PDB file of C-alpha atoms in Angstrom:
ATOM      1  CA  MET A  27      23.471  11.007 -51.884  1.00  0.00           C
ATOM      2  CA  LEU A  28      19.737  11.557 -52.213  1.00  0.00           C
ATOM      3  CA  ALA A  29      20.191  13.572 -55.402  1.00  0.00           C
ATOM      4  CA  SER A  30      22.309  10.876 -57.035  1.00  0.00           C
ATOM      5  CA  TRP A  31      19.914   8.111 -55.936  1.00  0.00           C
ATOM      6  CA  THR A  32      16.952  10.038 -57.301  1.00  0.00           C
ATOM      7  CA  SER A  33      18.595  10.919 -60.609  1.00  0.00           C
ATOM      8  CA  ILE A  34      19.761   7.346 -61.270  1.00  0.00           C
ATOM      9  CA  HIS A  35      16.373   5.809 -60.592  1.00  0.00           C
ATOM     10  CA  ILE A  36      14.448   8.481 -62.478  1.00  0.00           C
ATOM     11  CA  LEU A  37      16.723   7.759 -65.438  1.00  0.00           C
ATOM     12  CA  LYS A  38      15.974   4.026 -65.072  1.00  0.00           C
ATOM     13  CA  LEU A  39      12.242   4.686 -64.869  1.00  0.00           C
ATOM     14  CA  ASN A  40      12.294   6.957 -67.911  1.00  0.00           C
ATOM     15  CA  PHE A  41      14.219   4.334 -69.878  1.00  0.00           C
ATOM     16  CA  VAL A  42      11.671   1.646 -68.997  1.00  0.00           C
ATOM     17  CA  VAL A  43       8.686   3.857 -69.815  1.00  0.00           C
ATOM     18  CA  ALA A  44      10.242   5.021 -73.090  1.00  0.00           C
ATOM     19  CA  THR A  45      11.187   1.539 -74.299  1.00  0.00           C
ATOM     20  CA  ILE A  46       8.379  -0.641 -72.931  1.00  0.00           C
ATOM     21  CA  ASN A  47       6.618  -0.873 -76.314  1.00  0.00           C
ATOM     22  CA  ASP A  48       9.767  -1.993 -78.117  1.00  0.00           C
ATOM     23  CA  GLN A  49      10.674  -4.452 -75.352  1.00  0.00           C
ATOM     24  CA  LEU A  50       7.294  -6.134 -75.571  1.00  0.00           C
ATOM     25  CA  LYS A  51       6.938  -6.153 -79.366  1.00  0.00           C
ATOM     26  CA  GLY A  52       9.950  -8.404 -79.765  1.00  0.00           C
ATOM     27  CA  ASP A  53       8.587 -11.183 -77.553  1.00  0.00           C
ATOM     28  CA  PHE A  54       4.795 -11.247 -77.831  1.00  0.00           C
ATOM     29  CA  ASP A  55       2.130 -11.150 -80.507  1.00  0.00           C
ATOM     30  CA  LYS A  56       0.255  -7.926 -81.279  1.00  0.00           C
ATOM     31  CA  ASP A  57      -2.837  -8.651 -79.159  1.00  0.00           C
ATOM     32  CA  GLU A  58      -0.798  -9.493 -76.069  1.00  0.00           C
ATOM     33  CA  VAL A  59       1.409  -6.438 -76.544  1.00  0.00           C
ATOM     34  CA  ASP A  60      -1.617  -4.157 -76.838  1.00  0.00           C
ATOM     35  CA  TYR A  61      -3.124  -5.673 -73.686  1.00  0.00           C
ATOM     36  CA  MET A  62       0.084  -5.289 -71.657  1.00  0.00           C
ATOM     37  CA  ILE A  63       0.673  -1.734 -72.869  1.00  0.00           C
ATOM     38  CA  ASN A  64      -2.898  -0.811 -71.890  1.00  0.00           C
ATOM     39  CA  MET A  65      -2.420  -2.388 -68.435  1.00  0.00           C
ATOM     40  CA  PHE A  66       0.872  -0.546 -68.000  1.00  0.00           C
ATOM     41  CA  GLY A  67      -0.824   2.701 -68.989  1.00  0.00           C
ATOM     42  CA  LEU A  68      -3.542   2.105 -66.401  1.00  0.00           C
ATOM     43  CA  MET A  69      -1.084   1.265 -63.596  1.00  0.00           C
ATOM     44  CA  LEU A  70       1.485   3.976 -64.278  1.00  0.00           C
ATOM     45  CA  PRO A  71      -0.463   6.921 -62.798  1.00  0.00           C
ATOM     46  CA  PHE A  72      -0.793   5.064 -59.484  1.00  0.00           C
ATOM     47  CA  GLY A  73       2.933   5.272 -58.789  1.00  0.00           C
ATOM     48  CA  PHE A  74       2.258   7.912 -56.126  1.00  0.00           C
ATOM     49  CA  VAL A  75       0.765   5.245 -53.857  1.00  0.00           C
ATOM     50  CA  ILE A  76       4.235   3.955 -52.921  1.00  0.00           C
ATOM     51  CA  LEU A  77       5.729   7.418 -52.253  1.00  0.00           C
ATOM     52  CA  PRO A  78       5.104   7.394 -48.472  1.00  0.00           C
ATOM     53  CA  VAL A  79       6.935   4.059 -48.214  1.00  0.00           C
ATOM     54  CA  VAL A  80       9.867   5.416 -50.216  1.00  0.00           C
ATOM     55  CA  ALA A  81       9.996   8.561 -48.059  1.00  0.00           C
ATOM     56  CA  HIS A  82      10.027   6.441 -44.909  1.00  0.00           C
ATOM     57  CA  LEU A  83      12.793   4.186 -46.223  1.00  0.00           C
ATOM     58  CA  LEU A  84      14.908   7.163 -47.267  1.00  0.00           C
ATOM     59  CA  SER A  85      14.527   8.875 -43.906  1.00  0.00           C
ATOM     60  CA  LYS A  86      15.220   5.691 -41.937  1.00  0.00           C
ATOM     61  CA  SER A  87      18.069   4.200 -43.981  1.00  0.00           C
ATOM     62  CA  PRO A  88      19.199   5.837 -47.233  1.00  0.00           C
ATOM     63  CA  LYS A  89      21.695   3.044 -47.948  1.00  0.00           C
ATOM     64  CA  GLY A  90      19.021   0.440 -47.371  1.00  0.00           C
ATOM     65  CA  ALA A  91      16.676   2.270 -49.744  1.00  0.00           C
ATOM     66  CA  VAL A  92      19.347   2.293 -52.459  1.00  0.00           C
ATOM     67  CA  GLN A  93      20.010  -1.409 -51.953  1.00  0.00           C
ATOM     68  CA  LEU A  94      16.301  -2.180 -52.120  1.00  0.00           C
ATOM     69  CA  ALA A  95      15.904  -0.181 -55.343  1.00  0.00           C
ATOM     70  CA  ASN A  96      18.894  -1.963 -56.876  1.00  0.00           C
ATOM     71  CA  THR A  97      17.533  -5.352 -55.819  1.00  0.00           C
ATOM     72  CA  ILE A  98      14.173  -4.559 -57.408  1.00  0.00           C
ATOM     73  CA  GLY A  99      15.972  -3.463 -60.575  1.00  0.00           C
ATOM     74  CA  VAL A 100      17.967  -6.700 -60.755  1.00  0.00           C
ATOM     75  CA  ALA A 101      14.818  -8.747 -60.098  1.00  0.00           C
ATOM     76  CA  TYR A 102      13.010  -6.801 -62.846  1.00  0.00           C
ATOM     77  CA  GLY A 103      15.757  -7.581 -65.328  1.00  0.00           C
ATOM     78  CA  ALA A 104      15.915 -11.243 -64.319  1.00  0.00           C
ATOM     79  CA  ILE A 105      12.163 -11.693 -64.649  1.00  0.00           C
ATOM     80  CA  LEU A 106      12.146 -10.091 -68.089  1.00  0.00           C
ATOM     81  CA  LEU A 107      15.073 -12.231 -69.185  1.00  0.00           C
ATOM     82  CA  TYR A 108      14.182 -15.632 -67.767  1.00  0.00           C
ATOM     83  CA  PHE A 109      10.392 -15.616 -67.297  1.00  0.00           C
ATOM     84  CA  PRO A 110       8.696 -13.738 -70.162  1.00  0.00           C
ATOM     85  CA  ASN A 111       5.193 -14.704 -69.042  1.00  0.00           C
ATOM     86  CA  LYS A 112       2.360 -12.287 -69.874  1.00  0.00           C
ATOM     87  CA  TRP A 113       0.679 -12.437 -66.462  1.00  0.00           C
ATOM     88  CA  LEU A 114       3.923 -12.235 -64.498  1.00  0.00           C
ATOM     89  CA  LEU A 115       4.987  -9.209 -66.520  1.00  0.00           C
ATOM     90  CA  THR A 116       1.629  -7.482 -66.207  1.00  0.00           C
ATOM     91  CA  PHE A 117       0.991  -7.892 -62.502  1.00  0.00           C
ATOM     92  CA  VAL A 118       4.468  -8.214 -60.958  1.00  0.00           C
ATOM     93  CA  VAL A 119       7.072  -6.526 -63.136  1.00  0.00           C
ATOM     94  CA  PHE A 120       5.140  -3.465 -64.329  1.00  0.00           C
ATOM     95  CA  PRO A 121       3.921  -2.432 -60.854  1.00  0.00           C
ATOM     96  CA  ALA A 122       7.453  -2.860 -59.464  1.00  0.00           C
ATOM     97  CA  VAL A 123       8.752  -0.279 -61.919  1.00  0.00           C
TER      98      VAL A 123
END
């Protein structure tokens, strides 16, 4: 179960990272896109900060961890779809990825 959970969410993460430029270019002007891409690039290396929390959740309740990851994924999609606000995207959606 852990291998499937990991592979699915790594695939999701790689899709987001690979397509973030194209996703943003369709909805924002060039200056805003450049700013958000730079912010995303600055935040991305700090993904290791959440690893102890993920390890704890997986050891305590693997099913709960999967549900939490799926909930975050649905919330991410909903925010991108219904609330395309620059500040919300930069400081809420990108760190959640």
